[in-house]
Amino acid sequence: MVFSFFKKQDKKMPERPAARPRAPDPLPEAKAPVAPPEDQAKPLPEPLPDLEFTPGKPTKPQPAPAARKPEGKPVAPLAPLAADSDFSIDDFDSDDFTESSVMGIDVNHDEDPLQACVEQVVVLYANGQDGAARSLLETFVRSYHGREGRRFWLLLFDLLQATGERAAFEKLGADYAEACEMSPPTWLQESPAAKQATGAVGPRKIFLQGVLTVEGALPVSELAKLIEQKAQVTVDCTKLIGCDDEVAGQLADLLSRARKTRLSVVLSGTDVFIDRLNSRMVAGDIAHEPSWRLLLELLQRHGTQDAFEERAVDYAVTFELSPPSWEPRVAAVTPAVSAATARPADDAYYLSGELKGCRFDELVAVIEGVEQPIIDFSGVRRLDFVSAGQLVNRLAPYKAAGRDIVIRSPNHLVAELMAVVGLNKQARILVPKS
């Protein structure tokens, strides 16, 4: 055949062994992991579903646990909530938290909500927030009835009297008569302070004691106010030791003006102070001119003419001025008081106006100078919170010593504030009947 010449040599393909499945290598024997000593008693976890695991060494069948426990270390039993919590009441500093209060006054609203309302009103008024206090009172007189409600009515009457709102006062009187079926309080035509200035309540008393300086000359400021009001004043100098030049100048000017205008300003207990002041004034020493003037004014009032003229010459030589002349003493003019308004003079110490930031240092001499101390508040319009606390501190030692102190005729707003700060535990508070 033609194709035979071109036929390739037969080349046989090398035979390969037929593909046979290889026998699987024997698997290494699975060994159960050795558990740490603390986990020896822990059972093996249950297999998850739909997964196959190569079994290791056969283990003893374990009873099914009643409930699955999470992996990890054993969980300690739950402790009570208070012990397991990050915070407890003992972790807080008790000094950082206070009871519910109004400006530091503990108020227990659950026990006496009426008292809490009263305290809120009087503290607002003491702080000068008249509008807020009035708004609350107008709400409370509609909310409380009977005897409880009358307490708020009287507070509202006094607030309107203190702020001078007569039209509102009269309208409130009609509402009060209808609601309480009682006669309402009447508007005071003249304030107690004004009656006092005209002599209706007797002379006012000012106590000068210790060493008076500019920082502690509150009695001198009070004396200046009374002289400005042309009030009768008695100045007690029994415990006065001395004063600096600035206070001496103020006293000299006040007393001289009162004497020349014939105002009734009477000094008592001046002998010791005059002797002490006289010994300090040395002729030729120009350092104490105000004290020289005070000495001459005191000698004009209580010394002899010879003693006055001797020291007047020393004053003229020291300051190179003409010596002041002796003036004959003239009786002071005492305002006339009608029999209907006159009141017997007593030993009461009168306060008036708005008392703010007062320390009441002068009350020491007042209380120690009389057997039955009486502090009259009839002329006081407002007592602020700080002053009320200072008054408590001032009276507490005398109460502890067994002294009986009377606070007379505060208005209802001031009296309620006194009760709030605990002043009623240190003195007897006599409030006028409305």
XYZ file of C-alpha atoms in Angstrom:
434
model
C 0.000 0.000 0.000
C 1.072 3.497 -0.712
C 0.844 4.532 2.851
C 3.095 1.823 4.115
C 6.219 3.741 3.230
C 5.230 6.543 5.412
C 4.021 4.548 8.348
C 5.815 5.413 11.626
C 7.382 2.906 13.781
C 5.102 1.564 16.380
C 6.013 3.140 19.661
C 4.320 1.697 22.533
C 3.220 3.982 25.365
C 4.575 2.943 28.711
C 2.078 1.208 30.718
C 0.871 2.945 33.775
C -0.671 1.250 36.648
C -4.343 1.504 36.706
C -5.643 4.184 39.045
C -6.744 2.592 42.187
C -8.117 4.287 45.217
C -5.427 4.745 47.801
C -6.100 3.303 51.076
C -6.584 6.056 53.613
C -3.773 6.687 56.000
C -4.636 5.585 59.453
C -5.714 8.504 61.570
C -3.663 9.251 64.654
C -5.296 8.212 67.802
C -7.134 11.180 69.274
C -6.265 11.813 72.824
C -8.545 13.597 75.175
C -7.034 16.930 76.253
C -5.752 16.974 79.728
C -7.737 19.496 81.742
C -6.030 21.732 84.284
C -6.369 20.532 87.814
C -9.035 23.050 88.666
C -11.127 21.960 85.667
C -10.915 18.192 86.155
C -14.450 17.908 87.388
C -15.901 19.996 84.583
C -17.911 17.914 82.039
C -17.108 18.075 78.321
C -19.214 20.544 76.377
C -22.084 19.112 74.437
C -21.589 18.848 70.619
C -23.194 21.536 68.562
C -25.878 20.275 66.195
C -25.115 19.294 62.574
C -21.364 18.987 63.127
C -19.384 15.835 63.255
C -16.460 15.243 65.484
C -13.947 12.491 65.454
C -14.465 10.661 68.669
C -11.550 10.268 70.945
C -11.243 7.750 73.671
C -14.518 6.539 74.869
C -15.633 8.245 78.000
C -18.113 7.234 80.556
C -21.550 8.422 79.728
C -22.429 11.535 81.695
C -25.929 12.303 82.851
C -27.504 15.227 81.067
C -27.105 18.408 83.115
C -30.213 19.961 84.484
C -29.286 23.308 82.984
C -26.522 24.366 80.648
C -23.728 26.231 82.355
C -21.629 28.774 80.497
C -18.028 28.017 79.727
C -15.328 29.577 81.811
C -14.634 29.695 85.471
C -17.362 28.744 87.878
C -19.671 31.632 88.622
C -20.065 32.604 92.232
C -23.594 32.699 93.602
C -25.356 36.049 93.273
C -24.929 38.288 96.288
C -27.613 40.666 97.510
C -28.057 43.712 95.296
C -26.761 46.215 97.842
C -23.485 44.310 98.255
C -22.983 43.802 94.473
C -23.727 47.399 93.506
C -20.906 49.791 92.677
C -22.432 52.464 94.968
C -24.074 52.331 98.318
C -25.401 54.998 100.633
C -22.229 54.651 102.709
C -20.115 55.675 99.713
C -21.552 59.217 99.785
C -20.214 61.844 102.087
C -23.104 62.872 104.281
C -21.726 66.408 104.481
C -22.344 66.924 100.764
C -26.082 66.337 100.975
C -28.703 68.050 103.099
C -32.331 67.579 103.889
C -34.893 69.495 101.874
C -34.535 73.044 103.086
C -35.242 76.680 102.506
C -31.965 78.606 102.988
C -30.730 76.086 105.489
C -33.976 75.631 107.412
C -35.083 71.992 107.562
C -38.605 71.608 106.261
C -40.556 68.385 106.599
C -43.244 68.780 103.970
C -44.818 65.409 104.716
C -45.511 66.233 108.345
C -46.701 69.833 108.060
C -47.239 71.218 104.546
C -48.919 74.304 106.037
C -45.753 75.245 107.921
C -43.697 74.685 104.777
C -45.894 77.202 102.934
C -45.528 79.753 105.740
C -41.743 79.371 105.759
C -41.560 79.820 102.000
C -43.510 83.080 102.198
C -41.624 84.658 105.102
C -38.204 83.790 103.677
C -39.153 85.382 100.355
C -40.315 88.519 102.164
C -37.168 88.611 104.317
C -35.093 88.544 101.121
C -37.009 91.496 99.662
C -39.050 89.459 97.169
C -42.351 91.139 98.004
C -44.041 90.299 94.697
C -43.326 86.583 94.950
C -44.440 86.493 98.588
C -47.682 88.290 97.776
C -48.447 85.959 94.859
C -48.057 82.900 97.090
C -50.184 84.427 99.852
C -52.998 85.245 97.436
C -52.952 81.588 96.392
C -52.830 80.236 99.945
C -55.772 82.303 101.224
C -57.907 80.557 98.601
C -56.430 77.110 99.295
C -56.585 77.071 103.099
C -59.724 77.719 105.076
C -60.705 78.183 108.689
C -58.042 78.846 111.282
C -55.240 77.682 109.001
C -56.310 80.058 106.274
C -56.532 82.998 108.696
C -52.818 82.681 109.289
C -52.161 83.499 105.624
C -54.731 86.312 105.624
C -52.872 88.085 108.452
C -49.554 87.685 106.664
C -51.056 89.225 103.534
C -52.555 92.137 105.491
C -49.154 92.914 107.030
C -47.414 92.696 103.670
C -49.818 95.220 102.125
C -49.444 97.501 105.165
C -45.647 97.313 104.932
C -45.632 98.104 101.208
C -48.142 100.961 101.598
C -50.857 99.505 99.332
C -53.943 100.814 101.076
C -56.442 100.234 98.240
C -55.495 96.561 98.039
C -55.601 96.380 101.849
C -59.180 97.689 101.970
C -60.327 95.326 99.208
C -58.714 92.414 101.019
C -60.598 93.426 104.161
C -63.935 92.938 102.395
C -62.865 89.511 101.110
C -61.631 88.553 104.572
C -64.921 89.500 106.253
C -66.850 87.377 103.770
C -64.519 84.368 103.921
C -63.779 84.299 107.661
C -66.930 86.009 108.987
C -64.756 88.252 111.177
C -63.906 91.936 111.251
C -60.732 92.579 109.225
C -57.651 94.375 110.568
C -57.682 98.143 110.115
C -55.176 100.178 108.153
C -52.689 101.955 110.418
C -52.800 105.664 109.604
C -49.433 106.241 111.224
C -46.665 103.715 111.427
C -45.313 102.740 114.857
C -41.975 104.322 113.951
C -43.684 107.653 113.261
C -45.565 107.538 116.576
C -42.296 106.827 118.277
C -40.632 109.809 116.580
C -43.325 112.143 117.922
C -42.835 110.859 121.438
C -45.921 108.654 121.588
C -43.960 105.657 122.814
C -41.472 107.417 125.063
C -37.786 108.172 124.444
C -35.606 105.827 122.497
C -32.524 104.365 124.141
C -29.080 104.075 122.601
C -26.315 102.191 124.402
C -22.679 103.119 123.802
C -20.222 100.594 125.182
C -16.678 99.341 124.837
C -14.269 101.061 122.436
C -16.186 102.437 119.452
C -14.519 102.366 116.051
C -15.792 103.153 112.568
C -16.310 99.437 111.844
C -18.491 98.923 114.931
C -20.278 102.258 115.289
C -23.800 101.025 114.553
C -25.263 102.734 117.679
C -23.840 106.058 116.464
C -25.555 105.592 113.105
C -28.807 104.809 114.917
C -28.401 107.965 117.000
C -27.941 110.019 113.822
C -31.208 108.625 112.398
C -33.154 109.464 115.550
C -31.799 112.993 115.699
C -32.766 113.402 112.036
C -36.292 112.289 112.981
C -36.312 114.739 115.911
C -37.011 111.863 118.274
C -36.476 111.845 122.022
C -33.313 109.882 122.762
C -31.522 108.701 125.872
C -27.871 107.733 125.337
C -26.448 105.391 127.969
C -22.646 105.810 128.284
C -22.189 103.770 131.459
C -20.053 101.105 129.747
C -18.380 103.347 127.190
C -14.589 102.982 127.452
C -13.409 105.078 124.526
C -13.667 105.796 120.808
C -11.403 106.649 117.898
C -11.134 110.172 116.523
C -13.548 109.606 113.657
C -16.335 108.359 115.925
C -15.532 111.141 118.392
C -16.013 113.718 115.638
C -19.370 112.188 114.653
C -20.610 112.208 118.252
C -19.448 115.786 118.790
C -21.307 117.030 115.701
C -24.513 115.094 116.516
C -24.667 116.201 120.137
C -23.844 119.814 119.283
C -26.556 119.965 116.630
C -29.129 118.401 118.942
C -28.258 120.846 121.737
C -28.400 123.924 119.523
C -31.777 122.873 118.056
C -33.050 122.026 121.557
C -33.757 118.391 120.756
C -34.315 116.057 123.672
C -31.077 114.049 123.621
C -30.107 113.062 127.164
C -26.766 111.469 128.097
C -26.458 109.233 131.156
C -23.482 107.626 132.866
C -20.930 109.993 131.305
C -18.759 110.803 134.344
C -16.258 107.979 133.958
C -15.951 108.469 130.219
C -15.452 112.244 130.573
C -12.651 111.702 133.102
C -10.952 109.165 130.849
C -11.249 111.396 127.775
C -10.067 114.465 129.702
C -6.887 112.683 130.794
C -6.064 111.776 127.186
C -6.250 115.338 125.845
C -2.863 116.997 126.321
C -2.401 120.678 125.532
C -0.168 121.153 122.490
C -0.954 117.740 120.953
C -2.764 118.412 117.680
C -3.289 114.725 116.828
C -6.802 114.389 118.293
C -8.830 117.449 117.298
C -12.167 115.528 116.984
C -11.731 114.111 120.484
C -11.082 117.642 121.800
C -14.409 118.776 120.355
C -16.232 115.823 121.923
C -14.688 116.598 125.314
C -15.824 120.225 125.143
C -19.356 119.171 124.130
C -19.582 116.740 127.057
C -18.299 119.396 129.487
C -20.829 121.870 128.093
C -23.590 119.362 128.838
C -22.410 117.789 132.097
C -19.398 119.684 133.416
C -18.972 122.902 135.344
C -18.324 126.211 133.664
C -14.836 126.442 135.219
C -13.836 123.002 133.913
C -15.160 123.874 130.482
C -13.348 127.209 130.227
C -10.049 125.672 131.386
C -10.101 123.037 128.662
C -11.397 125.554 126.117
C -8.232 127.626 126.632
C -6.088 124.485 126.148
C -7.972 123.774 122.915
C -7.390 127.347 121.655
C -3.659 127.187 122.442
C -3.235 123.776 120.827
C -5.026 124.640 117.568
C -4.381 128.421 117.598
C -8.076 129.233 117.527
C -10.326 131.470 119.559
C -11.592 129.494 122.541
C -15.224 128.380 122.393
C -17.481 130.109 124.877
C -19.685 128.628 127.530
C -23.382 128.567 126.620
C -26.028 128.607 129.337
C -27.951 125.357 129.383
C -31.465 125.559 127.979
C -34.148 122.942 128.603
C -34.748 120.764 125.577
C -38.091 120.890 123.814
C -40.185 117.784 124.450
C -42.891 117.123 121.841
C -46.388 117.335 123.233
C -48.197 114.035 123.500
C -51.962 113.825 123.786
C -53.483 111.777 126.578
C -55.103 109.493 124.031
C -51.789 108.498 122.440
C -49.401 108.802 125.366
C -47.922 105.584 126.647
C -46.022 105.117 129.856
C -42.276 105.126 129.373
C -40.648 101.760 129.931
C -37.214 100.221 129.698
C -37.837 98.715 126.272
C -35.199 98.987 123.599
C -36.840 100.090 120.329
C -35.784 98.970 116.858
C -37.190 100.387 113.642
C -36.996 100.285 109.844
C -35.525 97.422 107.839
C -32.949 95.397 109.750
C -30.410 94.028 107.286
C -27.077 92.473 108.181
C -27.345 93.541 111.835
C -25.170 91.979 114.525
C -27.044 93.479 117.509
C -23.873 94.179 119.501
C -25.691 96.924 121.402
C -28.119 94.388 122.885
C -25.436 93.190 125.308
C -25.668 96.453 127.245
C -29.458 96.507 126.893
C -29.918 93.045 128.380
C -27.330 93.431 131.105
C -28.572 96.878 132.080
C -32.144 95.957 133.065
C -33.796 93.207 135.049
C -36.485 92.481 132.429
C -35.127 93.125 128.909
C -37.790 94.123 126.380
C -36.907 94.543 122.710
C -39.669 96.406 120.864
C -40.148 95.511 117.180
C -43.277 97.612 116.564
C -41.343 99.919 114.251
C -39.549 97.154 112.330
C -40.822 96.701 108.792
C -38.566 93.850 107.724
C -35.995 91.540 109.330
C -33.661 89.798 106.924
C -32.548 86.201 107.313
C -28.962 86.990 108.333
C -30.063 89.417 111.041
C -32.559 86.894 112.398
C -29.782 84.323 112.762
C -27.506 86.873 114.434
C -30.279 87.714 116.895
C -30.596 84.032 117.818
C -26.853 83.846 118.462
C -26.967 87.039 120.539
C -29.815 85.887 122.813
C -28.931 82.190 123.181
C -26.287 82.649 125.952
C -28.719 84.678 128.065
C -31.439 82.069 127.631
C -28.974 79.386 128.718
C -28.169 81.498 131.780
C -31.859 81.653 132.695
C -32.630 85.220 131.576
C -36.167 85.972 130.383
C -36.130 88.209 127.297
C -39.263 89.618 125.660
C -39.553 90.548 121.976
C -42.581 92.791 121.701
C -44.947 93.651 118.832
C -43.299 92.308 115.667
C -45.595 92.140 112.644
C -46.733 88.686 111.565
C -44.160 88.376 108.764
C -41.301 89.148 111.147
C -42.744 86.959 113.923
C -43.097 83.946 111.611
C -39.477 84.357 110.469
C -38.389 84.445 114.112
C -40.130 81.114 114.632
C -38.491 79.672 111.509
C -34.966 80.396 112.786
C -35.817 79.237 116.329
C -35.833 82.637 118.013
C -39.032 81.670 119.833
C -36.893 79.200 121.813
C -34.596 81.983 123.028
C -37.147 84.681 123.906
C -40.854 85.253 124.443
C -42.396 86.762 121.313
C -45.539 88.828 121.926
C -47.450 89.472 118.712
C -50.282 92.068 118.786
C -53.789 90.712 118.296
C -55.247 91.576 114.902
